[in-house]
Amino acid sequence: MAKKDSAKDEDEMALFHAAMRDVAPLPATDKLAPSSSKIPPIPRKEKYPEQAVTEDTLSDHIAMEIEAGDEWSYLRPGMSHQTLRRLRRGYWGIQDNLDLHGFTRDEARQELSAFLSMCAQRKYRCVRVIHGKGLSSKNREPVLKIRIGNWLMQRADVLAFCQAKPEDGGGGAILILLKVSA
């Protein structure tokens, strides 16, 4: 039986070589093949200047409920729905990022508060906060996602927020539109 298999393998190899006879390799380029669409993690920003850190007054009371996987958003009352559409479509470029992977709830609240204060000082209009999808948390639920939405709704300088586009982090990130004071 081994001779039969080896003869069959030789026949298949001969057919393959015959089929590939006129094939020429592609010329080498210095371009890299496109990688997967995953966004590399953004390292934690430098510590914010002390004057940017304000008293942490954000409540942990959960005012909004978010189903896992839902595309969620918020628009401050009185704002045009076109504002939220523009935010979703990337009308404003992302000016800074905050990555909260690995933070506890209390650490995340403090970092978010300090980050938004720094953004207000620098007059940033649109920022991204990466909260993760909760895949590493207990019960694989997005603990920070829900709280961040609630914290953002409490801030007067937040005009709108929405889930980021897939290329900007998707369900693991949020885009925030900030009020720019004159």
mmCIF file of C-alpha atoms in Angstrom:
data_model
loop_
_atom_site.group_PDB
_atom_site.id
_atom_site.type_symbol
_atom_site.label_atom_id
_atom_site.label_comp_id
_atom_site.label_asym_id
_atom_site.label_seq_id
_atom_site.Cartn_x
_atom_site.Cartn_y
_atom_site.Cartn_z
ATOM 1 C CA MET A 1 0.000 0.000 0.000
ATOM 2 C CA ALA A 2 2.958 2.366 0.677
ATOM 3 C CA LYS A 3 4.182 2.008 -2.937
ATOM 4 C CA LYS A 4 0.727 2.947 -4.210
ATOM 5 C CA ASP A 5 0.649 6.097 -2.020
ATOM 6 C CA SER A 6 4.161 7.131 -3.025
ATOM 7 C CA ALA A 7 3.337 6.688 -6.729
ATOM 8 C CA LYS A 8 0.193 8.771 -6.242
ATOM 9 C CA ASP A 9 2.227 11.496 -4.474
ATOM 10 C CA GLU A 10 4.760 11.543 -7.332
ATOM 11 C CA ASP A 11 1.947 11.848 -9.895
ATOM 12 C CA GLU A 12 0.392 14.734 -7.967
ATOM 13 C CA MET A 13 3.773 16.445 -7.657
ATOM 14 C CA ALA A 14 4.380 16.060 -11.397
ATOM 15 C CA LEU A 15 0.948 17.561 -12.132
ATOM 16 C CA PHE A 16 1.652 20.448 -9.775
ATOM 17 C CA HIS A 17 5.043 21.180 -11.388
ATOM 18 C CA ALA A 18 3.460 21.039 -14.846
ATOM 19 C CA ALA A 19 0.773 23.492 -13.776
ATOM 20 C CA MET A 20 3.326 25.883 -12.251
ATOM 21 C CA ARG A 21 5.775 25.759 -15.153
ATOM 22 C CA ASP A 22 4.870 29.194 -16.582
ATOM 23 C CA VAL A 23 4.324 30.925 -13.225
ATOM 24 C CA ALA A 24 6.745 33.735 -12.347
ATOM 25 C CA PRO A 25 7.144 35.143 -8.824
ATOM 26 C CA LEU A 26 5.823 38.639 -8.168
ATOM 27 C CA PRO A 27 8.444 41.370 -7.965
ATOM 28 C CA ALA A 28 9.514 42.223 -4.416
ATOM 29 C CA THR A 29 8.256 45.516 -2.990
ATOM 30 C CA ASP A 30 9.114 47.368 0.159
ATOM 31 C CA LYS A 31 5.429 47.674 1.054
ATOM 32 C CA LEU A 32 4.082 45.720 3.980
ATOM 33 C CA ALA A 33 0.958 43.624 3.714
ATOM 34 C CA PRO A 34 -1.999 45.279 5.415
ATOM 35 C CA SER A 35 -2.329 44.203 9.024
ATOM 36 C CA SER A 36 -5.513 43.390 10.872
ATOM 37 C CA SER A 37 -7.859 46.266 11.611
ATOM 38 C CA LYS A 38 -7.160 46.157 15.359
ATOM 39 C CA ILE A 39 -6.028 49.428 16.857
ATOM 40 C CA PRO A 40 -2.800 49.116 18.808
ATOM 41 C CA PRO A 41 -3.164 50.056 22.472
ATOM 42 C CA ILE A 42 -2.446 53.683 23.197
ATOM 43 C CA PRO A 43 -0.009 54.115 26.064
ATOM 44 C CA ARG A 44 -1.153 56.023 29.103
ATOM 45 C CA LYS A 45 -0.566 59.734 28.776
ATOM 46 C CA GLU A 46 1.857 61.628 30.965
ATOM 47 C CA LYS A 47 0.631 62.599 34.387
ATOM 48 C CA TYR A 48 -1.533 65.656 34.069
ATOM 49 C CA PRO A 49 -0.303 68.908 35.554
ATOM 50 C CA GLU A 50 -1.512 69.407 39.120
ATOM 51 C CA GLN A 51 -3.514 72.500 38.161
ATOM 52 C CA ALA A 52 -5.506 70.379 35.691
ATOM 53 C CA VAL A 53 -6.676 67.996 38.389
ATOM 54 C CA THR A 54 -9.939 69.233 39.821
ATOM 55 C CA GLU A 55 -11.895 67.904 42.746
ATOM 56 C CA ASP A 56 -13.496 64.622 41.759
ATOM 57 C CA THR A 57 -17.235 65.293 41.988
ATOM 58 C CA LEU A 58 -18.508 62.603 39.610
ATOM 59 C CA SER A 59 -21.067 60.291 41.163
ATOM 60 C CA ASP A 60 -21.058 56.526 40.731
ATOM 61 C CA HIS A 61 -24.849 56.447 40.711
ATOM 62 C CA ILE A 62 -25.712 54.667 37.483
ATOM 63 C CA ALA A 63 -28.325 56.742 35.671
ATOM 64 C CA MET A 64 -28.181 54.959 32.325
ATOM 65 C CA GLU A 65 -28.406 51.308 31.458
ATOM 66 C CA ILE A 66 -26.501 49.929 28.503
ATOM 67 C CA GLU A 67 -27.013 46.507 27.042
ATOM 68 C CA ALA A 68 -23.801 44.726 26.083
ATOM 69 C CA GLY A 69 -23.023 45.354 22.428
ATOM 70 C CA ASP A 70 -25.424 48.268 22.067
ATOM 71 C CA GLU A 71 -24.244 51.306 20.167
ATOM 72 C CA TRP A 72 -24.940 53.973 22.698
ATOM 73 C CA SER A 73 -24.824 57.725 22.654
ATOM 74 C CA TYR A 74 -25.784 60.868 24.496
ATOM 75 C CA LEU A 75 -26.752 64.318 23.326
ATOM 76 C CA ARG A 76 -27.110 67.174 25.803
ATOM 77 C CA PRO A 77 -30.665 68.549 25.781
ATOM 78 C CA GLY A 78 -31.002 71.502 23.443
ATOM 79 C CA MET A 79 -28.281 70.256 21.072
ATOM 80 C CA SER A 80 -29.104 69.463 17.442
ATOM 81 C CA HIS A 81 -29.281 65.803 16.423
ATOM 82 C CA GLN A 82 -27.002 66.791 13.529
ATOM 83 C CA THR A 83 -24.253 67.328 16.129
ATOM 84 C CA LEU A 84 -24.445 63.674 17.175
ATOM 85 C CA ARG A 85 -24.513 62.539 13.519
ATOM 86 C CA ARG A 86 -21.400 64.611 12.816
ATOM 87 C CA LEU A 87 -19.623 63.160 15.856
ATOM 88 C CA ARG A 88 -20.436 59.602 14.707
ATOM 89 C CA ARG A 89 -19.186 60.329 11.190
ATOM 90 C CA GLY A 90 -15.869 61.801 12.317
ATOM 91 C CA TYR A 91 -16.572 65.440 11.442
ATOM 92 C CA TRP A 92 -14.243 66.550 14.239
ATOM 93 C CA GLY A 93 -10.775 64.998 14.349
ATOM 94 C CA ILE A 94 -9.726 63.222 17.533
ATOM 95 C CA GLN A 95 -7.340 65.594 19.318
ATOM 96 C CA ASP A 96 -6.285 63.416 22.259
ATOM 97 C CA ASN A 97 -6.812 59.972 23.770
ATOM 98 C CA LEU A 98 -7.121 58.425 27.198
ATOM 99 C CA ASP A 99 -6.681 54.667 27.614
ATOM 100 C CA LEU A 100 -8.291 53.329 30.792
ATOM 101 C CA HIS A 101 -7.418 49.639 30.318
ATOM 102 C CA GLY A 102 -6.414 48.112 33.639
ATOM 103 C CA PHE A 103 -7.726 50.932 35.839
ATOM 104 C CA THR A 104 -10.037 50.346 38.762
ATOM 105 C CA ARG A 105 -13.342 52.217 38.846
ATOM 106 C CA ASP A 106 -11.985 54.878 41.221
ATOM 107 C CA GLU A 107 -8.733 55.313 39.283
ATOM 108 C CA ALA A 108 -10.662 55.563 36.005
ATOM 109 C CA ARG A 109 -12.981 58.251 37.429
ATOM 110 C CA GLN A 110 -10.013 60.328 38.622
ATOM 111 C CA GLU A 111 -8.104 59.901 35.348
ATOM 112 C CA LEU A 112 -11.181 60.815 33.286
ATOM 113 C CA SER A 113 -11.855 63.901 35.375
ATOM 114 C CA ALA A 114 -8.227 65.063 35.117
ATOM 115 C CA PHE A 115 -8.105 64.273 31.390
ATOM 116 C CA LEU A 116 -11.272 66.261 30.616
ATOM 117 C CA SER A 117 -10.026 69.207 32.684
ATOM 118 C CA MET A 118 -6.753 69.175 30.747
ATOM 119 C CA CYS A 119 -8.703 68.992 27.455
ATOM 120 C CA ALA A 120 -10.757 72.035 28.504
ATOM 121 C CA GLN A 121 -7.561 73.990 29.259
ATOM 122 C CA ARG A 122 -6.152 73.076 25.843
ATOM 123 C CA LYS A 123 -9.502 73.879 24.181
ATOM 124 C CA TYR A 124 -9.865 70.424 22.601
ATOM 125 C CA ARG A 125 -13.152 69.815 20.811
ATOM 126 C CA CYS A 126 -13.168 66.030 20.261
ATOM 127 C CA VAL A 127 -11.382 63.337 22.270
ATOM 128 C CA ARG A 128 -11.457 59.562 22.538
ATOM 129 C CA VAL A 129 -11.584 57.528 25.729
ATOM 130 C CA ILE A 130 -10.771 53.836 25.462
ATOM 131 C CA HIS A 131 -12.589 51.941 28.196
ATOM 132 C CA GLY A 132 -12.297 48.423 26.805
ATOM 133 C CA LYS A 133 -15.012 45.883 26.180
ATOM 134 C CA GLY A 134 -14.834 44.252 29.600
ATOM 135 C CA LEU A 135 -13.487 40.955 28.276
ATOM 136 C CA SER A 136 -11.015 40.732 31.180
ATOM 137 C CA SER A 137 -13.470 41.756 33.876
ATOM 138 C CA LYS A 138 -15.639 39.619 36.118
ATOM 139 C CA ASN A 139 -18.553 38.148 34.136
ATOM 140 C CA ARG A 140 -16.957 39.660 30.999
ATOM 141 C CA GLU A 141 -19.126 42.779 31.344
ATOM 142 C CA PRO A 142 -18.068 46.334 30.406
ATOM 143 C CA VAL A 143 -17.877 47.820 33.905
ATOM 144 C CA LEU A 144 -16.156 51.076 32.922
ATOM 145 C CA LYS A 145 -18.246 51.642 29.790
ATOM 146 C CA ILE A 146 -21.452 52.104 31.778
ATOM 147 C CA ARG A 147 -19.855 54.271 34.436
ATOM 148 C CA ILE A 148 -18.026 56.491 31.949
ATOM 149 C CA GLY A 149 -21.300 57.266 30.190
ATOM 150 C CA ASN A 150 -22.850 58.254 33.499
ATOM 151 C CA TRP A 151 -19.845 60.354 34.525
ATOM 152 C CA LEU A 152 -19.811 62.174 31.192
ATOM 153 C CA MET A 153 -23.512 63.046 31.460
ATOM 154 C CA GLN A 154 -22.732 64.813 34.766
ATOM 155 C CA ARG A 155 -20.207 67.175 33.196
ATOM 156 C CA ALA A 156 -21.463 70.471 31.771
ATOM 157 C CA ASP A 157 -18.588 70.620 29.272
ATOM 158 C CA VAL A 158 -19.660 67.365 27.552
ATOM 159 C CA LEU A 159 -22.040 68.166 24.698
ATOM 160 C CA ALA A 160 -22.335 64.669 23.238
ATOM 161 C CA PHE A 161 -20.712 61.258 23.138
ATOM 162 C CA CYS A 162 -21.082 58.122 21.083
ATOM 163 C CA GLN A 163 -19.478 54.757 20.532
ATOM 164 C CA ALA A 164 -16.382 55.048 18.351
ATOM 165 C CA LYS A 165 -16.287 53.754 14.782
ATOM 166 C CA PRO A 166 -14.726 50.272 14.439
ATOM 167 C CA GLU A 167 -11.433 51.741 13.196
ATOM 168 C CA ASP A 168 -11.321 54.027 16.267
ATOM 169 C CA GLY A 169 -12.000 51.305 18.844
ATOM 170 C CA GLY A 170 -15.652 50.357 18.259
ATOM 171 C CA GLY A 171 -17.478 49.070 21.345
ATOM 172 C CA GLY A 172 -14.340 49.506 23.441
ATOM 173 C CA ALA A 173 -14.047 53.270 22.960
ATOM 174 C CA ILE A 174 -16.118 56.417 23.096
ATOM 175 C CA LEU A 175 -15.850 59.717 21.208
ATOM 176 C CA ILE A 176 -16.622 62.809 23.254
ATOM 177 C CA LEU A 177 -17.582 66.238 21.932
ATOM 178 C CA LEU A 178 -16.549 68.977 24.349
ATOM 179 C CA LYS A 179 -17.761 72.517 24.761
ATOM 180 C CA VAL A 180 -14.985 74.937 23.927
ATOM 181 C CA SER A 181 -15.151 78.075 26.067
ATOM 182 C CA ALA A 182 -13.901 81.341 24.649
#
